[in-house]
PDB file of C-alpha atoms in Angstrom:
ATOM      1  CA  MET A   1      69.312  72.237  51.656  1.00 85.00           C
ATOM      2  CA  HIS A   2      71.382  73.819  48.850  1.00 85.00           C
ATOM      3  CA  ALA A   3      73.620  77.456  49.448  1.00 85.00           C
ATOM      4  CA  GLY A   4      71.328  80.031  47.775  1.00 82.00           C
ATOM      5  CA  VAL A   5      68.495  79.451  47.858  1.00 82.00           C
ATOM      6  CA  SER A   6      67.489  82.341  50.229  1.00 81.00           C
ATOM      7  CA  ASP A   7      69.118  84.500  48.107  1.00 82.00           C
ATOM      8  CA  ASN A   8      66.995  83.058  44.680  1.00 80.00           C
ATOM      9  CA  LEU A   9      63.587  83.415  46.734  1.00 78.00           C
ATOM     10  CA  THR A  10      64.354  87.238  47.787  1.00 77.00           C
ATOM     11  CA  GLN A  11      65.638  87.370  43.791  1.00 77.00           C
ATOM     12  CA  ILE A  12      62.404  86.225  43.109  1.00 74.00           C
ATOM     13  CA  VAL A  13      60.079  88.919  45.457  1.00 73.00           C
ATOM     14  CA  GLN A  14      62.344  91.708  43.357  1.00 72.00           C
ATOM     15  CA  SER A  15      61.782  90.199  40.058  1.00 72.00           C
ATOM     16  CA  ILE A  16      57.966  90.431  40.485  1.00 69.00           C
ATOM     17  CA  LEU A  17      58.217  93.558  41.822  1.00 68.00           C
ATOM     18  CA  ASN A  18      60.823  94.875  39.351  1.00 69.00           C
ATOM     19  CA  GLY A  19      58.133  93.417  36.295  1.00 66.00           C
ATOM     20  CA  ASN A  20      61.384  91.483  35.211  1.00 66.00           C
ATOM     21  CA  THR A  21      60.891  87.735  35.072  1.00 63.00           C
ATOM     22  CA  SER A  22      63.719  86.728  32.371  1.00 65.00           C
ATOM     23  CA  GLN A  23      66.682  86.578  34.875  1.00 66.00           C
ATOM     24  CA  ILE A  24      64.763  83.731  36.781  1.00 70.00           C
ATOM     25  CA  SER A  25      66.093  80.570  37.169  1.00 73.00           C
ATOM     26  CA  TYR A  26      65.375  78.916  40.345  1.00 75.00           C
ATOM     27  CA  ARG A  27      63.451  75.456  40.580  1.00 82.00           C
ATOM     28  CA  PRO A  28      61.987  74.293  43.592  1.00 83.00           C
ATOM     29  CA  SER A  29      62.594  71.096  43.332  1.00 83.00           C
ATOM     30  CA  SER A  30      66.783  72.372  43.523  1.00 85.00           C
ATOM     31  CA  ALA A  31      66.187  73.760  47.050  1.00 88.00           C
ATOM     32  CA  VAL A  32      66.869  70.401  49.369  1.00 92.00           C
ATOM     33  CA  THR A  33      67.501  67.165  48.093  1.00 94.00           C
ATOM     34  CA  ILE A  34      66.794  64.066  50.649  1.00 95.00           C
ATOM     35  CA  VAL A  35      69.775  61.567  50.576  1.00 95.00           C
ATOM     36  CA  TYR A  36      68.767  58.643  52.099  1.00 93.00           C
ATOM     37  CA  ASP A  37      69.646  54.115  51.707  1.00 92.00           C
ATOM     38  CA  GLN A  38      66.347  52.550  51.540  1.00 91.00           C
ATOM     39  CA  GLY A  39      68.762  49.184  51.413  1.00 90.00           C
ATOM     40  CA  ARG A  40      69.129  49.416  54.896  1.00 89.00           C
ATOM     41  CA  ASN A  41      66.111  48.994  55.796  1.00 90.00           C
ATOM     42  CA  PHE A  42      62.836  49.349  53.144  1.00 90.00           C
ATOM     43  CA  ASN A  43      60.086  49.497  55.645  1.00 89.00           C
ATOM     44  CA  THR A  44      61.761  52.393  58.079  1.00 90.00           C
ATOM     45  CA  VAL A  45      63.013  54.546  55.740  1.00 92.00           C
ATOM     46  CA  ASN A  46      59.414  54.214  53.782  1.00 90.00           C
ATOM     47  CA  GLY A  47      57.141  54.508  56.375  1.00 90.00           C
ATOM     48  CA  TYR A  48      59.230  56.282  59.250  1.00 91.00           C
ATOM     49  CA  VAL A  49      61.941  58.325  57.989  1.00 92.00           C
ATOM     50  CA  LEU A  50      60.679  59.917  54.559  1.00 94.00           C
ATOM     51  CA  PRO A  51      57.331  60.924  55.532  1.00 94.00           C
ATOM     52  CA  PRO A  52      57.799  63.170  58.224  1.00 94.00           C
ATOM     53  CA  ILE A  53      60.481  64.759  56.767  1.00 95.00           C
ATOM     54  CA  VAL A  54      58.688  65.076  53.396  1.00 94.00           C
ATOM     55  CA  ALA A  55      55.995  66.625  55.733  1.00 95.00           C
ATOM     56  CA  ALA A  56      58.228  68.922  57.743  1.00 94.00           C
ATOM     57  CA  ILE A  57      59.184  70.260  54.059  1.00 93.00           C
ATOM     58  CA  ALA A  58      55.831  70.659  52.874  1.00 92.00           C
ATOM     59  CA  VAL A  59      55.197  72.609  56.060  1.00 93.00           C
ATOM     60  CA  ALA A  60      58.207  74.724  55.450  1.00 90.00           C
ATOM     61  CA  SER A  61      57.379  75.457  51.602  1.00 88.00           C
ATOM     62  CA  ALA A  62      53.481  76.324  52.880  1.00 89.00           C
ATOM     63  CA  GLN A  63      54.656  79.046  55.423  1.00 88.00           C
ATOM     64  CA  LEU A  64      57.447  80.923  52.986  1.00 83.00           C
ATOM     65  CA  SER A  65      55.001  80.651  50.178  1.00 83.00           C
ATOM     66  CA  VAL A  66      52.953  83.301  52.684  1.00 83.00           C
ATOM     67  CA  TYR A  67      55.440  85.423  53.259  1.00 80.00           C
ATOM     68  CA  LEU A  68      56.790  85.809  49.280  1.00 75.00           C
ATOM     69  CA  GLN A  69      53.056  86.211  48.324  1.00 75.00           C
ATOM     70  CA  THR A  70      52.502  88.752  51.800  1.00 77.00           C
ATOM     71  CA  GLN A  71      56.106  90.600  50.449  1.00 70.00           C
ATOM     72  CA  ALA A  72      54.807  90.625  47.028  1.00 66.00           C
ATOM     73  CA  VAL A  73      51.717  92.465  47.864  1.00 68.00           C
ATOM     74  CA  GLN A  74      52.563  94.506  50.711  1.00 63.00           C
ATOM     75  CA  TYR A  75      55.241  96.067  48.404  1.00 59.00           C
ATOM     76  CA  SER A  76      53.692  95.974  44.769  1.00 52.00           C
ATOM     77  CA  ASN A  77      51.819  98.789  43.133  1.00 59.00           C
ATOM     78  CA  ALA A  78      50.021  96.805  41.188  1.00 58.00           C
ATOM     79  CA  THR A  79      51.038  97.732  37.636  1.00 59.00           C
ATOM     80  CA  LEU A  80      50.923  95.639  34.744  1.00 55.00           C
ATOM     81  CA  THR A  81      54.073  94.076  35.027  1.00 61.00           C
ATOM     82  CA  ASN A  82      54.073  93.695  38.386  1.00 60.00           C
ATOM     83  CA  VAL A  83      50.422  91.314  38.186  1.00 62.00           C
ATOM     84  CA  ILE A  84      51.737  89.730  34.800  1.00 62.00           C
ATOM     85  CA  ALA A  85      55.201  88.691  36.925  1.00 60.00           C
ATOM     86  CA  ALA A  86      53.243  87.435  39.461  1.00 62.00           C
ATOM     87  CA  ILE A  87      50.783  85.200  37.690  1.00 62.00           C
ATOM     88  CA  SER A  88      54.514  84.009  35.600  1.00 61.00           C
ATOM     89  CA  LEU A  89      55.947  82.720  38.903  1.00 64.00           C
ATOM     90  CA  SER A  90      53.086  81.717  40.565  1.00 69.00           C
ATOM     91  CA  ASN A  91      54.121  78.274  40.365  1.00 69.00           C
ATOM     92  CA  ILE A  92      56.758  79.042  42.663  1.00 73.00           C
ATOM     93  CA  THR A  93      55.748  81.296  45.079  1.00 74.00           C
ATOM     94  CA  HIS A  94      52.925  78.969  45.142  1.00 76.00           C
ATOM     95  CA  SER A  95      55.236  76.182  46.350  1.00 80.00           C
ATOM     96  CA  PRO A  96      58.540  77.922  46.659  1.00 84.00           C
ATOM     97  CA  ILE A  97      60.817  74.645  48.713  1.00 87.00           C
ATOM     98  CA  SER A  98      60.485  71.065  46.859  1.00 87.00           C
ATOM     99  CA  TYR A  99      62.858  68.351  46.646  1.00 91.00           C
ATOM    100  CA  THR A 100      64.931  65.644  45.149  1.00 92.00           C
ATOM    101  CA  SER A 101      65.279  62.126  46.277  1.00 92.00           C
ATOM    102  CA  MET A 102      68.266  60.595  46.047  1.00 94.00           C
ATOM    103  CA  ASN A 103      68.117  57.154  46.659  1.00 93.00           C
ATOM    104  CA  THR A 104      71.919  56.022  47.015  1.00 92.00           C
ATOM    105  CA  HIS A 105      70.568  51.604  47.503  1.00 90.00           C
ATOM    106  CA  ILE A 106      67.543  50.455  46.124  1.00 89.00           C
ATOM    107  CA  ALA A 107      66.124  47.527  47.959  1.00 87.00           C
ATOM    108  CA  THR A 108      64.257  46.140  44.648  1.00 82.00           C
ATOM    109  CA  PRO A 109      62.343  43.976  43.822  1.00 82.00           C
ATOM    110  CA  TYR A 110      60.192  43.066  46.873  1.00 83.00           C
ATOM    111  CA  GLY A 111      61.681  39.858  47.261  1.00 82.00           C
ATOM    112  CA  SER A 112      65.229  40.466  48.334  1.00 85.00           C
ATOM    113  CA  VAL A 113      63.447  42.586  50.901  1.00 87.00           C
ATOM    114  CA  LEU A 114      61.563  39.700  52.055  1.00 87.00           C
ATOM    115  CA  ALA A 115      64.652  37.678  51.349  1.00 88.00           C
ATOM    116  CA  THR A 116      66.370  39.561  53.838  1.00 87.00           C
ATOM    117  CA  THR A 117      63.496  39.499  56.303  1.00 85.00           C
ATOM    118  CA  LEU A 118      61.481  36.746  56.738  1.00 86.00           C
ATOM    119  CA  GLY A 119      63.733  34.417  54.775  1.00 89.00           C
ATOM    120  CA  TYR A 120      66.288  34.057  57.319  1.00 92.00           C
ATOM    121  CA  LEU A 121      62.896  33.591  60.211  1.00 90.00           C
ATOM    122  CA  PHE A 122      62.432  30.545  57.362  1.00 90.00           C
ATOM    123  CA  LEU A 123      65.624  29.395  57.608  1.00 91.00           C
ATOM    124  CA  TRP A 124      65.901  28.907  61.525  1.00 91.00           C
ATOM    125  CA  LEU A 125      62.662  27.022  61.175  1.00 89.00           C
ATOM    126  CA  ILE A 126      64.629  24.325  58.379  1.00 90.00           C
ATOM    127  CA  MET A 127      67.423  24.099  60.667  1.00 89.00           C
ATOM    128  CA  LEU A 128      65.233  23.800  63.414  1.00 87.00           C
ATOM    129  CA  SER A 129      63.513  20.295  61.906  1.00 86.00           C
ATOM    130  CA  LEU A 130      66.905  19.308  60.818  1.00 86.00           C
ATOM    131  CA  VAL A 131      68.950  19.658  64.313  1.00 84.00           C
ATOM    132  CA  GLY A 132      65.675  17.623  65.567  1.00 79.00           C
ATOM    133  CA  VAL A 133      65.922  14.768  62.997  1.00 80.00           C
ATOM    134  CA  ALA A 134      69.199  14.623  63.713  1.00 78.00           C
ATOM    135  CA  VAL A 135      69.384  14.166  67.552  1.00 74.00           C
ATOM    136  CA  ARG A 136      66.645  11.577  67.132  1.00 76.00           C
ATOM    137  CA  ILE A 137      68.785   9.581  64.401  1.00 75.00           C
ATOM    138  CA  THR A 138      72.232  10.313  66.527  1.00 71.00           C
ATOM    139  CA  GLN A 139      70.948   9.393  69.942  1.00 67.00           C
ATOM    140  CA  PRO A 140      70.566   5.457  69.637  1.00 68.00           C
ATOM    141  CA  LEU A 141      73.927   5.230  68.825  1.00 65.00           C
ATOM    142  CA  ALA A 142      75.356   6.272  72.480  1.00 59.00           C
ATOM    143  CA  GLY A 143      77.088   2.979  73.888  1.00 57.00           C
ATOM    144  CA  LYS A 144      77.825   1.531  70.956  1.00 66.00           C
ATOM    145  CA  ILE A 145      80.084   3.994  69.218  1.00 63.00           C
ATOM    146  CA  LYS A 146      82.344   6.387  70.996  1.00 64.00           C
ATOM    147  CA  ILE A 147      81.055   9.109  72.344  1.00 61.00           C
ATOM    148  CA  ILE A 148      83.364  11.853  70.373  1.00 64.00           C
ATOM    149  CA  ASP A 149      82.506   9.613  66.950  1.00 66.00           C
ATOM    150  CA  VAL A 150      78.825  11.448  67.625  1.00 68.00           C
ATOM    151  CA  VAL A 151      79.547  14.348  68.627  1.00 70.00           C
ATOM    152  CA  PHE A 152      81.673  14.645  65.108  1.00 74.00           C
ATOM    153  CA  ILE A 153      79.126  12.747  63.591  1.00 78.00           C
ATOM    154  CA  ARG A 154      76.365  15.795  64.465  1.00 75.00           C
ATOM    155  CA  ILE A 155      79.119  18.364  63.185  1.00 79.00           C
ATOM    156  CA  ILE A 156      79.665  17.527  60.199  1.00 84.00           C
ATOM    157  CA  ASN A 157      76.105  16.697  59.671  1.00 82.00           C
ATOM    158  CA  THR A 158      75.799  20.239  60.688  1.00 83.00           C
ATOM    159  CA  ILE A 159      77.751  21.485  58.778  1.00 86.00           C
ATOM    160  CA  PHE A 160      76.543  19.613  55.326  1.00 88.00           C
ATOM    161  CA  ASN A 161      73.537  20.673  55.553  1.00 87.00           C
ATOM    162  CA  GLY A 162      74.043  24.053  56.352  1.00 89.00           C
ATOM    163  CA  LEU A 163      75.738  24.125  53.124  1.00 91.00           C
ATOM    164  CA  ILE A 164      72.976  22.194  51.022  1.00 92.00           C
ATOM    165  CA  ILE A 165      69.888  23.927  52.475  1.00 92.00           C
ATOM    166  CA  SER A 166      71.427  27.681  52.358  1.00 92.00           C
ATOM    167  CA  LEU A 167      72.852  27.194  48.681  1.00 92.00           C
ATOM    168  CA  ILE A 168      68.698  26.251  48.162  1.00 91.00           C
ATOM    169  CA  TYR A 169      68.266  29.275  50.057  1.00 91.00           C
ATOM    170  CA  SER A 170      70.448  31.201  47.632  1.00 90.00           C
ATOM    171  CA  LEU A 171      69.348  29.977  44.877  1.00 90.00           C
ATOM    172  CA  CYS A 172      65.614  30.913  45.602  1.00 87.00           C
ATOM    173  CA  VAL A 173      66.921  34.772  45.992  1.00 88.00           C
ATOM    174  CA  LEU A 174      69.064  34.414  42.682  1.00 85.00           C
ATOM    175  CA  TRP A 175      65.420  34.695  40.228  1.00 80.00           C
ATOM    176  CA  PHE A 176      64.420  37.809  42.510  1.00 76.00           C
ATOM    177  CA  ALA A 177      68.014  39.694  43.200  1.00 75.00           C
ATOM    178  CA  ASP A 178      70.187  40.560  40.681  1.00 69.00           C
ATOM    179  CA  PHE A 179      72.978  39.164  40.554  1.00 71.00           C
ATOM    180  CA  ASN A 180      74.807  39.690  37.048  1.00 70.00           C
ATOM    181  CA  GLN A 181      77.988  38.505  38.168  1.00 73.00           C
ATOM    182  CA  PRO A 182      79.486  35.010  40.022  1.00 79.00           C
ATOM    183  CA  VAL A 183      81.345  36.690  42.647  1.00 81.00           C
ATOM    184  CA  PRO A 184      78.146  38.616  45.179  1.00 86.00           C
ATOM    185  CA  PHE A 185      75.958  34.816  44.560  1.00 89.00           C
ATOM    186  CA  ILE A 186      78.798  33.715  45.991  1.00 91.00           C
ATOM    187  CA  ARG A 187      79.856  35.646  48.790  1.00 92.00           C
ATOM    188  CA  PHE A 188      75.874  35.595  49.653  1.00 92.00           C
ATOM    189  CA  TRP A 189      75.654  32.276  49.819  1.00 93.00           C
ATOM    190  CA  LEU A 190      78.954  31.364  52.153  1.00 94.00           C
ATOM    191  CA  PHE A 191      77.241  34.224  54.227  1.00 95.00           C
ATOM    192  CA  ASN A 192      73.774  32.220  54.313  1.00 95.00           C
ATOM    193  CA  TRP A 193      75.740  29.140  54.822  1.00 94.00           C
ATOM    194  CA  LEU A 194      77.213  30.586  58.190  1.00 94.00           C
ATOM    195  CA  ALA A 195      73.729  32.195  59.711  1.00 94.00           C
ATOM    196  CA  ALA A 196      72.438  28.592  58.923  1.00 93.00           C
ATOM    197  CA  MET A 197      75.883  26.558  60.551  1.00 92.00           C
ATOM    198  CA  THR A 198      75.316  29.190  63.117  1.00 93.00           C
ATOM    199  CA  PHE A 199      71.451  28.738  63.398  1.00 93.00           C
ATOM    200  CA  THR A 200      72.323  25.121  63.862  1.00 90.00           C
ATOM    201  CA  VAL A 201      74.798  25.379  66.547  1.00 88.00           C
ATOM    202  CA  ILE A 202      72.590  27.604  69.122  1.00 90.00           C
ATOM    203  CA  ILE A 203      69.510  25.341  68.472  1.00 89.00           C
ATOM    204  CA  GLY A 204      71.470  21.635  68.955  1.00 84.00           C
ATOM    205  CA  LEU A 205      72.736  23.749  72.444  1.00 84.00           C
ATOM    206  CA  PHE A 206      69.199  24.717  73.485  1.00 86.00           C
ATOM    207  CA  VAL A 207      68.170  20.678  72.490  1.00 82.00           C
ATOM    208  CA  ILE A 208      70.733  19.025  74.091  1.00 77.00           C
ATOM    209  CA  ASN A 209      70.649  20.822  77.158  1.00 79.00           C
ATOM    210  CA  LEU A 210      67.031  21.263  77.921  1.00 80.00           C
ATOM    211  CA  GLY A 211      65.018  18.967  76.618  1.00 74.00           C
ATOM    212  CA  VAL A 212      61.811  18.893  76.646  1.00 76.00           C
ATOM    213  CA  LEU A 213      62.225  22.755  77.395  1.00 84.00           C
ATOM    214  CA  ALA A 214      63.675  23.442  74.705  1.00 84.00           C
ATOM    215  CA  GLN A 215      60.955  24.305  72.516  1.00 85.00           C
ATOM    216  CA  MET A 216      59.729  26.949  75.155  1.00 89.00           C
ATOM    217  CA  ALA A 217      63.893  28.549  75.092  1.00 90.00           C
ATOM    218  CA  LEU A 218      63.540  28.682  71.668  1.00 90.00           C
ATOM    219  CA  ILE A 219      60.567  29.907  71.069  1.00 90.00           C
ATOM    220  CA  LEU A 220      61.465  33.135  73.532  1.00 92.00           C
ATOM    221  CA  PHE A 221      64.857  33.415  72.101  1.00 92.00           C
ATOM    222  CA  LEU A 222      63.728  33.866  68.479  1.00 91.00           C
ATOM    223  CA  ILE A 223      60.918  36.237  69.585  1.00 91.00           C
ATOM    224  CA  VAL A 224      63.704  38.584  71.404  1.00 91.00           C
ATOM    225  CA  ASN A 225      65.565  37.904  67.955  1.00 91.00           C
ATOM    226  CA  LEU A 226      62.859  39.048  65.996  1.00 90.00           C
ATOM    227  CA  ALA A 227      62.035  42.201  67.911  1.00 89.00           C
ATOM    228  CA  ALA A 228      65.683  43.642  68.109  1.00 89.00           C
ATOM    229  CA  SER A 229      66.527  42.109  64.521  1.00 88.00           C
ATOM    230  CA  THR A 230      65.578  45.574  62.156  1.00 86.00           C
ATOM    231  CA  ASN A 231      62.654  43.237  60.639  1.00 85.00           C
ATOM    232  CA  ASN A 232      60.204  46.103  60.691  1.00 83.00           C
ATOM    233  CA  ILE A 233      61.757  48.738  62.401  1.00 87.00           C
ATOM    234  CA  ALA A 234      65.453  49.929  62.953  1.00 88.00           C
ATOM    235  CA  ILE A 235      66.667  49.470  66.292  1.00 89.00           C
ATOM    236  CA  GLN A 236      67.219  53.141  66.854  1.00 87.00           C
ATOM    237  CA  LEU A 237      63.563  54.195  66.551  1.00 87.00           C
ATOM    238  CA  GLN A 238      62.817  51.647  68.987  1.00 88.00           C
ATOM    239  CA  ASN A 239      63.170  51.252  72.952  1.00 89.00           C
ATOM    240  CA  ARG A 240      66.746  51.249  74.244  1.00 89.00           C
ATOM    241  CA  PHE A 241      65.940  47.527  75.689  1.00 90.00           C
ATOM    242  CA  TYR A 242      65.410  46.657  71.747  1.00 90.00           C
ATOM    243  CA  ARG A 243      69.634  47.489  71.132  1.00 91.00           C
ATOM    244  CA  VAL A 244      70.389  43.891  72.673  1.00 91.00           C
ATOM    245  CA  GLY A 245      69.798  42.717  68.827  1.00 90.00           C
ATOM    246  CA  TYR A 246      73.066  44.581  68.733  1.00 92.00           C
ATOM    247  CA  GLY A 247      75.036  41.052  70.135  1.00 91.00           C
ATOM    248  CA  LEU A 248      71.606  38.869  69.025  1.00 93.00           C
ATOM    249  CA  PRO A 249      72.865  36.702  65.551  1.00 94.00           C
ATOM    250  CA  LEU A 250      69.148  37.509  63.610  1.00 93.00           C
ATOM    251  CA  TYR A 251      69.650  40.631  63.523  1.00 93.00           C
ATOM    252  CA  HIS A 252      73.766  40.173  61.720  1.00 93.00           C
ATOM    253  CA  CYS A 253      72.122  38.232  59.563  1.00 93.00           C
ATOM    254  CA  PHE A 254      69.694  40.863  57.985  1.00 93.00           C
ATOM    255  CA  ASN A 255      72.433  43.390  58.019  1.00 92.00           C
ATOM    256  CA  GLY A 256      74.919  41.339  56.169  1.00 93.00           C
ATOM    257  CA  GLY A 257      72.030  40.096  53.629  1.00 92.00           C
ATOM    258  CA  ARG A 258      71.138  43.653  52.724  1.00 91.00           C
ATOM    259  CA  HIS A 259      74.043  44.834  52.425  1.00 91.00           C
ATOM    260  CA  LEU A 260      75.181  41.661  49.854  1.00 91.00           C
ATOM    261  CA  LEU A 261      71.903  42.298  48.032  1.00 89.00           C
ATOM    262  CA  PHE A 262      71.509  45.582  47.592  1.00 89.00           C
ATOM    263  CA  GLY A 263      75.082  47.081  49.051  1.00 87.00           C
ATOM    264  CA  SER A 264      73.303  49.395  51.505  1.00 86.00           C
ATOM    265  CA  TYR A 265      75.716  50.710  54.255  1.00 79.00           C
ATOM    266  CA  THR A 266      76.468  47.865  57.074  1.00 78.00           C
ATOM    267  CA  LYS A 267      79.423  47.238  59.295  1.00 86.00           C
ATOM    268  CA  LEU A 268      79.943  43.457  57.604  1.00 90.00           C
ATOM    269  CA  ASN A 269      82.840  42.831  59.172  1.00 92.00           C
ATOM    270  CA  GLU A 270      81.240  42.920  62.839  1.00 92.00           C
ATOM    271  CA  ASP A 271      78.430  40.833  61.089  1.00 93.00           C
ATOM    272  CA  LEU A 272      80.688  37.843  60.362  1.00 94.00           C
ATOM    273  CA  GLY A 273      82.521  38.284  63.294  1.00 94.00           C
ATOM    274  CA  VAL A 274      79.329  38.216  65.760  1.00 94.00           C
ATOM    275  CA  LEU A 275      78.109  35.260  63.582  1.00 94.00           C
ATOM    276  CA  PHE A 276      81.443  32.853  63.570  1.00 94.00           C
ATOM    277  CA  ALA A 277      81.901  33.819  67.580  1.00 94.00           C
ATOM    278  CA  TYR A 278      78.395  32.850  67.903  1.00 93.00           C
ATOM    279  CA  TYR A 279      79.334  29.553  65.862  1.00 92.00           C
ATOM    280  CA  PHE A 280      83.023  28.971  67.322  1.00 91.00           C
ATOM    281  CA  GLY A 281      81.527  29.939  71.254  1.00 91.00           C
ATOM    282  CA  THR A 282      78.667  27.421  70.680  1.00 88.00           C
ATOM    283  CA  ILE A 283      79.807  24.530  69.102  1.00 84.00           C
ATOM    284  CA  ILE A 284      82.521  24.335  71.966  1.00 86.00           C
ATOM    285  CA  PHE A 285      79.966  24.698  75.064  1.00 84.00           C
ATOM    286  CA  THR A 286      77.827  22.295  73.005  1.00 77.00           C
ATOM    287  CA  ILE A 287      80.594  19.768  72.650  1.00 77.00           C
ATOM    288  CA  LEU A 288      81.786  19.717  76.148  1.00 79.00           C
ATOM    289  CA  THR A 289      78.006  19.301  77.815  1.00 76.00           C
ATOM    290  CA  GLY A 290      77.359  16.971  74.839  1.00 67.00           C
ATOM    291  CA  VAL A 291      80.023  14.864  75.740  1.00 70.00           C
ATOM    292  CA  TYR A 292      78.994  15.344  79.773  1.00 70.00           C
ATOM    293  CA  ARG A 293      75.467  14.575  78.499  1.00 67.00           C
ATOM    294  CA  MET A 294      75.978  11.548  75.894  1.00 65.00           C
ATOM    295  CA  HIS A 295      78.634  10.165  78.482  1.00 66.00           C
ATOM    296  CA  LYS A 296      75.932  10.413  81.392  1.00 67.00           C
ATOM    297  CA  GLN A 297      73.451   8.709  78.668  1.00 65.00           C
ATOM    298  CA  GLU A 298      76.224   6.086  77.820  1.00 64.00           C
ATOM    299  CA  LYS A 299      76.161   4.919  81.890  1.00 69.00           C
ATOM    300  CA  GLN A 300      72.495   4.998  81.685  1.00 66.00           C
ATOM    301  CA  ILE A 301      72.429   2.451  79.009  1.00 65.00           C
ATOM    302  CA  LEU A 302      75.322   0.563  80.146  1.00 66.00           C
ATOM    303  CA  GLU A 303      73.663  -0.431  83.429  1.00 68.00           C
ATOM    304  CA  LEU A 304      70.436  -1.461  81.873  1.00 71.00           C
ATOM    305  CA  ASN A 305      72.029  -3.605  79.709  1.00 69.00           C
ATOM    306  CA  ARG A 306      73.909  -5.264  82.899  1.00 69.00           C
ATOM    307  CA  GLN A 307      70.669  -4.866  84.979  1.00 72.00           C
ATOM    308  CA  ASN A 308      68.945  -6.651  81.772  1.00 72.00           C
ATOM    309  CA  ALA A 309      71.469  -9.411  82.005  1.00 70.00           C
ATOM    310  CA  LEU A 310      71.292  -9.787  85.142  1.00 72.00           C
ATOM    311  CA  LYS A 311      66.975 -10.673  85.373  1.00 73.00           C
ATOM    312  CA  GLU A 312      68.028 -12.885  82.268  1.00 70.00           C
ATOM    313  CA  ASN A 313      70.930 -14.467  84.210  1.00 69.00           C
ATOM    314  CA  ASN A 314      68.242 -14.939  87.005  1.00 69.00           C
ATOM    315  CA  ILE A 315      65.480 -16.445  84.517  1.00 71.00           C
ATOM    316  CA  LYS A 316      68.090 -18.731  83.285  1.00 67.00           C
ATOM    317  CA  MET A 317      69.406 -20.087  87.117  1.00 69.00           C
ATOM    318  CA  GLN A 318      65.312 -20.315  88.378  1.00 68.00           C
ATOM    319  CA  ASN A 319      64.434 -22.751  84.991  1.00 66.00           C
ATOM    320  CA  VAL A 320      67.243 -25.199  85.695  1.00 58.00           C
ATOM    321  CA  PRO A 321      65.969 -26.696  88.646  1.00 56.00           C
ATOM    322  CA  ASN A 322      62.638 -27.385  86.630  1.00 52.00           C
ATOM    323  CA  LYS A 323      64.829 -28.944  83.977  1.00 49.00           C
ATOM    324  CA  GLU A 324      66.218 -31.846  85.974  1.00 49.00           C
ATOM    325  CA  ASN A 325      62.981 -32.341  88.090  1.00 47.00           C
TER     326      ASN A 325
END
């Protein structure tokens, strides 16, 4: 609320009493300015933040309107000049307080809003499919080439897939977002590349270590991520449990994407730091567990080959006397 509103409203009452409205320059919309950042969370701001603020202003305006009209009636002698002044200022006394909106970062078009919410969910599902394919393709290589080579093949595949898929995703968003210069688009693409690679190594860690249980674990992990990702409601308006989202990758993908598309307030350095920490931490753990499991799988394959060779040897030994007879 701006300074001088109360003085201006008092002056309006005095003008009605005196019958002089020539010096009144008050506009109800100049009383309050609502400053908000729609780009931080479109659904939360439009659905949960602005409506109660507007309602509170309307209630205050209605109560103040009753007070002003009571004051004017109580102290007025009901002369012709008083009545004319009251009529001329009726638009103010009826609604003395209104507001002006100041949206610091407009979240438009709506396609960009979807790109920074459900878009990352589809990116996760795409990377999930690619990880499954990559694991199936490289699994038969165990025992045929060095384990570390298989690991590096998977890592390079992760980087390449993330690069291409993130580029396709960013180009799709380009049709909706207002990228007038190449640098913002490249930043958005590189951020999506990091997000795609982070999704890939997390999914790979689950798949490699949990096997058939990976699907259930990934579903639970994705549900917790979505619930605490500010997809619909900001974390500050949810139960304290959902503040676990501060340490989950999807929350930082949403916030980083909103900053790059809308310019909204965010802690981009923290978003990048968390995603890099997830990527390098997960990839190190995946390499360690992957080498162990592939080494174990290689032993099983060698043992199976040895048993098959022994069986073939025994069959040949049994067939030798038969040929002599």
